[in-house]
Amino acid sequence: MRPSKDPSKTRENETVSVLRFRLEPTKEQKQTLFHTFYLCRRLYNEALEERVTAYRENGVAIRYTEQQNRLPAWKQEHPEYKEVHSQVLQNVLQRLDQAFVNFFEKRARFPKFKNKFMFRSITYPQARDTYFRENQVYLPKIGWVRMMAHLPFDPSSVKMINVKFHDGKWYANLTYVTEAAVPLTEIQNTVGIDRGLLSLIATSDGEFFENPKWLQKSEKRLKRKQRQLSRKQKGSKNREKAKHELQGIHDHVANQRKDHLHKVSRLLIDRYDLICMEDLPVKGMMKNHRLAKSIGNASWGKLGIYLEYKAKNAGKQLIQVPPQYTSQLCSGGCGTLVKKDLSVRIHQCPTCGLEIDRDVNAAINILHRGLEILQQVS
Ligand SMILES: [Zn+2]
């Protein structure tokens, strides 16, 4: 799949990633944030109305700059908008502009008016390193908000802060840009990848990467040995021996798995200039008592790490995107959320009729999201 616009033109030597941290706003901060959502949504809908009218009557698209230039006048008319940071307001208009770009380039339907459930995030497009201190982030017009930074990051590399309310929780998505080790290649081939339910990964090109048979065999053997060990009497010599043996198999399988992940990541880096994947789950979510699932998480995490440094060394780009709704959202551009539990293998859209493997559908959404992020920061 190719991007609709050549993002490499505006970017030279940088790679983009997104870090997601939990936020814990105070009660007052939550109120301010919700009020800000409301004001931004109203602006979005007003600006959309204006564009719809222009489009219906003259078939033309009002440009972003025209609407942005009118923001000061809008604030004069509606003084409550002085409570919102001006760059946040500009970003609202940029989002609308992006929705129109997607429409004109046939990637999405005509932009919709947003109700309060559809507008639950704001973006500060120009973060500063002074916005961060130990477990706190500064959101202009909101204040210092508690942020659970579970990973170290370099504040001066953060370009953009997106604040999101999702499933009753608050998140900060930090888009950060780091310099690539070598000049970036021009972006021609792009791909989104998702971890498959049955396969290792599914791509937006409809391809599936499986774990090789020999690896599956070794993993089965490992599981069998683990069961045998649990039946041996505690403290017995036999148990010690079995434990030792198990450790050996465990290391062997881990190495086989690493080899395979290296092979897959190499192949993807050779083939694509831009790879989009879901960002890694937060640490708490990685803890899982089911072995198969924890191996899956560990593999996925390793694949991300391998892709990241291989991309850097090859002048390719890896973008990690927030994963919300990627498996439900229809990738056909109609915007429908198609709920499905894990047993449903095929994404079938009642709105546009798209019928496609569920993991491929998710991978396409991940690609779209990555391309959006790339356009926002460039
Ligand atoms: Zn659809």
Tab-separated table of C-alpha atoms and ligand atoms in Angstrom:
chain	number	residue	atom	x	y	z
A	1	MET	CA	0.000	0.000	0.000
A	2	ARG	CA	1.293	3.479	-0.809
A	3	PRO	CA	0.788	6.674	1.161
A	4	SER	CA	-1.393	9.228	-0.552
A	5	LYS	CA	1.056	12.023	0.068
A	6	ASP	CA	4.819	11.792	0.049
A	7	PRO	CA	5.656	12.375	3.722
A	8	SER	CA	9.395	12.089	3.125
A	9	LYS	CA	9.425	15.508	1.488
A	10	THR	CA	8.870	17.265	4.771
A	11	ARG	CA	11.057	15.006	6.858
A	12	GLU	CA	14.734	14.458	6.579
A	13	ASN	CA	16.565	12.417	9.048
A	14	GLU	CA	14.146	11.551	11.793
A	15	THR	CA	12.142	8.663	13.141
A	16	VAL	CA	8.818	9.066	14.867
A	17	SER	CA	7.365	7.058	17.733
A	18	VAL	CA	4.531	7.443	20.204
A	19	LEU	CA	4.767	6.800	23.939
A	20	ARG	CA	1.570	6.391	25.895
A	21	PHE	CA	1.406	7.124	29.609
A	22	ARG	CA	-1.496	7.135	32.040
A	23	LEU	CA	-2.543	10.524	33.386
A	24	GLU	CA	-4.107	11.174	36.746
A	25	PRO	CA	-5.722	14.608	36.573
A	26	THR	CA	-7.286	16.113	39.695
A	27	LYS	CA	-11.040	16.556	39.863
A	28	GLU	CA	-10.739	20.205	38.803
A	29	GLN	CA	-8.381	19.329	35.957
A	30	LYS	CA	-10.821	16.706	34.685
A	31	GLN	CA	-13.583	19.303	34.658
A	32	THR	CA	-11.377	21.720	32.726
A	33	LEU	CA	-10.407	18.983	30.264
A	34	PHE	CA	-14.006	17.979	29.612
A	35	HIS	CA	-14.941	21.626	29.157
A	36	THR	CA	-12.033	21.996	26.723
A	37	PHE	CA	-13.294	18.950	24.772
A	38	TYR	CA	-16.680	20.616	24.584
A	39	LEU	CA	-15.277	23.924	23.308
A	40	CYS	CA	-13.025	22.193	20.785
A	41	ARG	CA	-15.868	20.031	19.525
A	42	ARG	CA	-18.044	23.093	19.044
A	43	LEU	CA	-15.276	24.760	17.049
A	44	TYR	CA	-14.809	21.586	14.986
A	45	ASN	CA	-18.496	21.361	14.154
A	46	GLU	CA	-18.772	25.082	13.347
A	47	ALA	CA	-15.750	24.897	11.058
A	48	LEU	CA	-17.155	21.764	9.422
A	49	GLU	CA	-20.479	23.503	8.889
A	50	GLU	CA	-18.660	26.323	7.144
A	51	ARG	CA	-16.802	23.906	4.893
A	52	VAL	CA	-19.919	21.867	4.152
A	53	THR	CA	-21.738	25.004	3.034
A	54	ALA	CA	-18.857	26.063	0.795
A	55	TYR	CA	-18.583	22.588	-0.655
A	56	ARG	CA	-22.314	22.240	-1.309
A	57	GLU	CA	-22.728	25.666	-2.802
A	58	ASN	CA	-19.521	26.056	-4.807
A	59	GLY	CA	-17.906	22.631	-4.734
A	60	VAL	CA	-14.760	24.119	-3.206
A	61	ALA	CA	-12.848	23.270	-0.079
A	62	ILE	CA	-12.091	26.094	2.325
A	63	ARG	CA	-8.437	25.913	3.189
A	64	TYR	CA	-7.018	25.394	6.632
A	65	THR	CA	-5.148	28.703	6.636
A	66	GLU	CA	-8.370	30.624	5.937
A	67	GLN	CA	-10.042	29.095	8.954
A	68	GLN	CA	-6.969	29.507	11.120
A	69	ASN	CA	-6.722	33.203	10.253
A	70	ARG	CA	-10.221	33.690	11.558
A	71	LEU	CA	-9.466	32.158	14.964
A	72	PRO	CA	-8.658	35.523	16.640
A	73	ALA	CA	-12.004	36.908	15.498
A	74	TRP	CA	-13.717	33.761	16.734
A	75	LYS	CA	-12.143	34.288	20.155
A	76	GLN	CA	-13.363	37.890	20.213
A	77	GLU	CA	-16.902	36.717	19.556
A	78	HIS	CA	-16.663	33.828	22.016
A	79	PRO	CA	-14.486	34.927	24.950
A	80	GLU	CA	-14.764	31.489	26.582
A	81	TYR	CA	-12.290	30.280	23.962
A	82	LYS	CA	-9.536	32.248	25.691
A	83	GLU	CA	-9.533	29.369	28.193
A	84	VAL	CA	-8.175	27.053	25.504
A	85	HIS	CA	-4.554	27.118	24.370
A	86	SER	CA	-4.416	28.621	20.884
A	87	GLN	CA	-2.327	25.787	19.448
A	88	VAL	CA	-4.927	23.297	20.655
A	89	LEU	CA	-7.555	25.252	18.727
A	90	GLN	CA	-5.344	25.332	15.646
A	91	ASN	CA	-4.958	21.585	15.936
A	92	VAL	CA	-8.744	21.173	15.949
A	93	LEU	CA	-8.866	22.918	12.570
A	94	GLN	CA	-5.929	20.830	11.361
A	95	ARG	CA	-7.781	17.642	12.284
A	96	LEU	CA	-10.758	18.814	10.295
A	97	ASP	CA	-8.455	19.647	7.399
A	98	GLN	CA	-6.964	16.158	7.601
A	99	ALA	CA	-10.459	14.640	7.556
A	100	PHE	CA	-11.104	16.512	4.302
A	101	VAL	CA	-7.769	15.445	2.840
A	102	ASN	CA	-8.692	11.833	3.639
A	103	PHE	CA	-12.050	12.344	1.975
A	104	PHE	CA	-10.673	13.952	-1.179
A	105	GLU	CA	-8.056	11.237	-1.461
A	106	LYS	CA	-10.783	8.611	-1.166
A	107	ARG	CA	-9.489	7.164	2.082
A	108	ALA	CA	-12.491	8.122	4.162
A	109	ARG	CA	-16.085	9.202	3.943
A	110	PHE	CA	-17.206	12.782	4.122
A	111	PRO	CA	-16.287	14.224	7.554
A	112	LYS	CA	-18.999	13.880	10.171
A	113	PHE	CA	-20.223	16.237	12.845
A	114	LYS	CA	-18.924	15.022	16.166
A	115	ASN	CA	-20.977	14.308	19.252
A	116	LYS	CA	-19.451	14.329	22.698
A	117	PHE	CA	-18.527	10.645	22.530
A	118	MET	CA	-16.540	11.190	19.345
A	119	PHE	CA	-14.469	14.072	20.612
A	120	ARG	CA	-12.403	13.028	23.564
A	121	SER	CA	-8.903	14.189	22.902
A	122	ILE	CA	-6.929	17.382	22.434
A	123	THR	CA	-3.470	17.864	21.016
A	124	TYR	CA	-0.697	20.260	21.909
A	125	PRO	CA	1.204	20.211	18.620
A	126	GLN	CA	4.342	21.921	19.927
A	127	ALA	CA	5.558	20.418	23.174
A	128	ARG	CA	8.564	21.887	24.985
A	129	ASP	CA	11.036	20.090	27.187
A	130	THR	CA	10.012	22.398	30.053
A	131	TYR	CA	6.589	20.719	29.954
A	132	PHE	CA	8.001	17.663	31.705
A	133	ARG	CA	9.223	16.983	35.185
A	134	GLU	CA	9.320	13.910	37.404
A	135	ASN	CA	5.982	12.150	36.827
A	136	GLN	CA	4.252	15.338	35.732
A	137	VAL	CA	3.362	16.918	32.432
A	138	TYR	CA	2.442	20.552	31.914
A	139	LEU	CA	-0.650	21.083	29.795
A	140	PRO	CA	-1.036	24.814	29.059
A	141	LYS	CA	-4.349	26.210	30.401
A	142	ILE	CA	-4.848	22.990	32.402
A	143	GLY	CA	-1.761	22.918	34.621
A	144	TRP	CA	0.706	20.313	35.852
A	145	VAL	CA	-0.940	16.911	35.579
A	146	ARG	CA	0.306	13.749	37.233
A	147	MET	CA	1.682	11.382	34.574
A	148	MET	CA	2.722	7.790	35.205
A	149	ALA	CA	5.862	7.666	33.074
A	150	HIS	CA	6.713	3.972	33.227
A	151	LEU	CA	9.465	4.280	30.612
A	152	PRO	CA	12.363	6.710	30.458
A	153	PHE	CA	12.203	9.263	27.635
A	154	ASP	CA	14.018	12.384	26.522
A	155	PRO	CA	11.711	15.418	27.020
A	156	SER	CA	13.521	17.443	24.374
A	157	SER	CA	12.557	14.834	21.748
A	158	VAL	CA	8.827	15.138	22.452
A	159	LYS	CA	7.146	17.120	19.672
A	160	MET	CA	3.495	16.689	20.394
A	161	ILE	CA	1.256	15.835	23.355
A	162	ASN	CA	-2.137	14.276	22.769
A	163	VAL	CA	-4.418	14.011	25.804
A	164	LYS	CA	-7.091	11.385	25.526
A	165	PHE	CA	-10.009	10.146	27.598
A	166	HIS	CA	-10.728	6.527	26.796
A	167	ASP	CA	-12.739	3.896	28.671
A	168	GLY	CA	-12.853	6.058	31.773
A	169	LYS	CA	-9.102	6.587	31.838
A	170	TRP	CA	-6.847	9.485	30.884
A	171	TYR	CA	-3.813	9.075	28.678
A	172	ALA	CA	-1.023	11.205	27.291
A	173	ASN	CA	0.279	10.130	23.890
A	174	LEU	CA	3.709	11.671	23.442
A	175	THR	CA	4.945	11.794	19.875
A	176	TYR	CA	8.683	11.947	19.895
A	177	VAL	CA	11.149	12.303	17.122
A	178	THR	CA	14.694	11.060	17.187
A	179	GLU	CA	17.439	11.405	14.670
A	180	ALA	CA	18.043	8.437	12.436
A	181	ALA	CA	21.516	6.936	12.233
A	182	VAL	CA	21.546	7.209	8.462
A	183	PRO	CA	19.614	9.413	6.018
A	184	LEU	CA	16.052	8.216	5.538
A	185	THR	CA	15.120	6.547	2.314
A	186	GLU	CA	12.235	8.015	0.381
A	187	ILE	CA	8.987	6.482	1.545
A	188	GLN	CA	7.521	4.352	-1.199
A	189	ASN	CA	6.436	1.093	0.353
A	190	THR	CA	4.468	1.307	3.570
A	191	VAL	CA	2.961	-1.388	5.726
A	192	GLY	CA	0.930	-1.814	8.896
A	193	ILE	CA	1.475	-4.934	10.949
A	194	ASP	CA	-0.690	-6.466	13.629
A	195	ARG	CA	-0.070	-9.485	15.783
A	196	GLY	CA	-2.333	-12.173	14.430
A	197	LEU	CA	-4.518	-14.347	16.585
A	198	LEU	CA	-3.239	-17.466	14.872
A	199	SER	CA	-0.188	-16.167	13.041
A	200	LEU	CA	2.827	-14.237	14.301
A	201	ILE	CA	1.851	-11.177	12.276
A	202	ALA	CA	-0.651	-10.092	9.675
A	203	THR	CA	0.167	-7.190	7.347
A	204	SER	CA	-1.941	-4.529	5.666
A	205	ASP	CA	-0.923	-6.147	2.369
A	206	GLY	CA	-2.841	-9.255	3.440
A	207	GLU	CA	0.215	-11.335	4.185
A	208	PHE	CA	0.648	-13.615	7.197
A	209	PHE	CA	3.896	-14.528	8.901
A	210	GLU	CA	3.726	-17.779	10.829
A	211	ASN	CA	5.973	-19.189	13.457
A	212	PRO	CA	7.967	-21.910	11.669
A	213	LYS	CA	7.113	-25.546	12.314
A	214	TRP	CA	10.408	-26.255	14.103
A	215	LEU	CA	9.729	-23.443	16.524
A	216	GLN	CA	6.203	-24.673	17.209
A	217	LYS	CA	7.664	-28.136	17.820
A	218	SER	CA	10.234	-26.831	20.286
A	219	GLU	CA	7.599	-24.836	22.101
A	220	LYS	CA	5.422	-27.923	22.433
A	221	ARG	CA	8.376	-29.838	23.786
A	222	LEU	CA	9.053	-27.058	26.276
A	223	LYS	CA	5.484	-27.156	27.511
A	224	ARG	CA	5.586	-30.922	27.865
A	225	LYS	CA	8.767	-30.743	29.919
A	226	GLN	CA	7.250	-28.076	32.098
A	227	ARG	CA	4.279	-30.302	32.857
A	228	GLN	CA	6.591	-33.191	33.650
A	229	LEU	CA	8.562	-31.039	36.035
A	230	SER	CA	5.476	-29.962	37.921
A	231	ARG	CA	4.677	-33.613	38.605
A	232	LYS	CA	8.101	-34.385	40.094
A	233	GLN	CA	8.408	-34.366	43.851
A	234	LYS	CA	9.742	-31.152	45.311
A	235	GLY	CA	13.346	-31.395	46.531
A	236	SER	CA	13.943	-34.724	44.775
A	237	LYS	CA	17.051	-35.383	42.724
A	238	ASN	CA	14.906	-36.145	39.695
A	239	ARG	CA	13.289	-32.758	39.970
A	240	GLU	CA	16.638	-30.995	40.076
A	241	LYS	CA	17.730	-32.900	36.990
A	242	ALA	CA	14.509	-32.123	35.152
A	243	LYS	CA	14.791	-28.486	36.150
A	244	HIS	CA	18.257	-28.316	34.688
A	245	GLU	CA	17.115	-29.975	31.504
A	246	LEU	CA	14.144	-27.639	31.235
A	247	GLN	CA	16.386	-24.597	31.554
A	248	GLY	CA	18.462	-25.907	28.651
A	249	ILE	CA	15.431	-26.368	26.409
A	250	HIS	CA	14.098	-23.019	27.501
A	251	ASP	CA	17.287	-21.231	26.419
A	252	HIS	CA	17.352	-23.161	23.166
A	253	VAL	CA	13.764	-22.229	22.303
A	254	ALA	CA	14.358	-18.600	23.286
A	255	ASN	CA	17.290	-18.477	20.863
A	256	GLN	CA	15.305	-20.106	18.085
A	257	ARG	CA	12.542	-17.596	18.639
A	258	LYS	CA	15.004	-14.700	18.543
A	259	ASP	CA	16.527	-16.002	15.310
A	260	HIS	CA	13.143	-16.164	13.707
A	261	LEU	CA	12.183	-12.660	14.862
A	262	HIS	CA	15.451	-11.353	13.459
A	263	LYS	CA	14.640	-12.981	10.137
A	264	VAL	CA	11.120	-11.548	10.023
A	265	SER	CA	12.224	-8.050	11.046
A	266	ARG	CA	15.032	-8.095	8.478
A	267	LEU	CA	12.588	-9.107	5.767
A	268	LEU	CA	10.139	-6.336	6.685
A	269	ILE	CA	12.884	-3.690	6.827
A	270	ASP	CA	14.227	-4.772	3.442
A	271	ARG	CA	10.824	-4.643	1.868
A	272	TYR	CA	9.228	-1.546	3.412
A	273	ASP	CA	10.339	2.055	4.032
A	274	LEU	CA	7.720	2.764	6.667
A	275	ILE	CA	6.402	0.189	9.124
A	276	CYS	CA	3.527	0.943	11.488
A	277	MET	CA	2.736	-1.243	14.483
A	278	GLU	CA	0.799	-0.959	17.705
A	279	ASP	CA	2.732	0.507	20.556
A	280	LEU	CA	3.915	-1.882	23.209
A	281	PRO	CA	1.529	-2.678	26.016
A	282	VAL	CA	2.290	-1.019	29.323
A	283	LYS	CA	4.187	-3.187	31.755
A	284	GLY	CA	1.165	-4.137	33.828
A	285	MET	CA	-0.550	-5.565	30.791
A	286	MET	CA	2.473	-7.714	29.955
A	287	LYS	CA	2.069	-9.686	33.154
A	288	ASN	CA	0.017	-12.643	32.195
A	289	HIS	CA	-0.095	-16.033	33.793
A	290	ARG	CA	-0.921	-17.873	30.623
A	291	LEU	CA	2.334	-19.015	29.091
A	292	ALA	CA	1.271	-18.845	25.452
A	293	LYS	CA	0.074	-15.311	25.858
A	294	SER	CA	3.152	-14.141	27.721
A	295	ILE	CA	5.395	-15.666	25.047
A	296	GLY	CA	3.292	-13.834	22.466
A	297	ASN	CA	3.744	-10.547	24.298
A	298	ALA	CA	7.462	-11.096	24.725
A	299	SER	CA	7.871	-11.953	21.030
A	300	TRP	CA	5.922	-8.901	19.990
A	301	GLY	CA	8.009	-6.683	22.248
A	302	LYS	CA	11.223	-8.135	20.843
A	303	LEU	CA	10.005	-7.733	17.286
A	304	GLY	CA	9.368	-4.050	18.038
A	305	ILE	CA	12.875	-3.601	19.427
A	306	TYR	CA	14.499	-5.407	16.492
A	307	LEU	CA	12.471	-3.425	13.983
A	308	GLU	CA	13.345	-0.174	15.708
A	309	TYR	CA	17.107	-0.541	15.531
A	310	LYS	CA	17.129	-2.224	12.144
A	311	ALA	CA	15.019	0.656	10.836
A	312	LYS	CA	17.427	3.197	12.295
A	313	ASN	CA	20.410	1.512	10.686
A	314	ALA	CA	18.715	1.213	7.314
A	315	GLY	CA	17.189	4.698	7.086
A	316	LYS	CA	13.704	3.236	7.371
A	317	GLN	CA	10.971	4.357	9.742
A	318	LEU	CA	8.999	2.596	12.427
A	319	ILE	CA	5.935	4.285	13.875
A	320	GLN	CA	4.204	2.876	16.914
A	321	VAL	CA	0.570	3.907	17.095
A	322	PRO	CA	-2.063	3.816	19.846
A	323	PRO	CA	-4.020	0.596	19.452
A	324	GLN	CA	-7.550	1.638	20.429
A	325	TYR	CA	-10.289	0.228	18.189
A	326	THR	CA	-7.915	-0.943	15.459
A	327	SER	CA	-9.534	-4.379	15.411
A	328	GLN	CA	-13.118	-3.075	15.407
A	329	LEU	CA	-12.899	-0.063	13.126
A	330	CYS	CA	-13.726	-0.783	9.490
A	331	SER	CA	-10.648	-0.116	7.372
A	332	GLY	CA	-12.792	0.547	4.315
A	333	GLY	CA	-13.053	4.215	5.261
A	334	CYS	CA	-16.701	4.156	6.331
A	335	GLY	CA	-15.835	4.683	9.989
A	336	THR	CA	-18.070	1.877	11.296
A	337	LEU	CA	-17.102	0.066	14.485
A	338	VAL	CA	-17.751	-3.634	13.946
A	339	LYS	CA	-17.650	-5.378	17.293
A	340	LYS	CA	-16.395	-8.949	17.233
A	341	ASP	CA	-15.095	-11.354	19.809
A	342	LEU	CA	-11.925	-13.363	19.348
A	343	SER	CA	-13.699	-16.283	17.679
A	344	VAL	CA	-14.769	-14.159	14.710
A	345	ARG	CA	-12.082	-14.462	12.056
A	346	ILE	CA	-13.531	-12.266	9.346
A	347	HIS	CA	-14.303	-8.557	9.499
A	348	GLN	CA	-17.659	-8.059	7.795
A	349	CYS	CA	-18.825	-4.468	7.545
A	350	PRO	CA	-22.597	-3.924	7.460
A	351	THR	CA	-22.111	-0.352	6.196
A	352	CYS	CA	-19.746	-0.641	3.235
A	353	GLY	CA	-19.767	-4.400	2.728
A	354	LEU	CA	-16.026	-4.873	3.236
A	355	GLU	CA	-15.149	-8.494	3.956
A	356	ILE	CA	-11.596	-9.125	5.028
A	357	ASP	CA	-9.524	-11.103	7.545
A	358	ARG	CA	-9.843	-9.478	10.983
A	359	ASP	CA	-6.102	-9.145	11.525
A	360	VAL	CA	-5.543	-7.664	8.065
A	361	ASN	CA	-8.319	-5.157	8.776
A	362	ALA	CA	-6.529	-4.151	11.977
A	363	ALA	CA	-3.187	-3.921	10.174
A	364	ILE	CA	-4.674	-1.529	7.598
A	365	ASN	CA	-6.069	0.664	10.405
A	366	ILE	CA	-2.647	0.677	12.035
A	367	LEU	CA	-1.080	1.801	8.759
A	368	HIS	CA	-3.628	4.615	8.351
A	369	ARG	CA	-3.016	5.773	11.904
A	370	GLY	CA	0.739	5.751	11.371
A	371	LEU	CA	0.420	7.825	8.188
A	372	GLU	CA	-1.754	10.335	10.059
A	373	ILE	CA	0.820	10.691	12.821
A	374	LEU	CA	3.535	11.165	10.240
A	375	GLN	CA	1.599	13.938	8.542
A	376	GLN	CA	0.826	15.650	11.832
A	377	VAL	CA	4.440	15.937	12.921
A	378	SER	CA	5.867	16.803	9.532
B	1	ZN	ZN	-17.069	-0.416	6.273
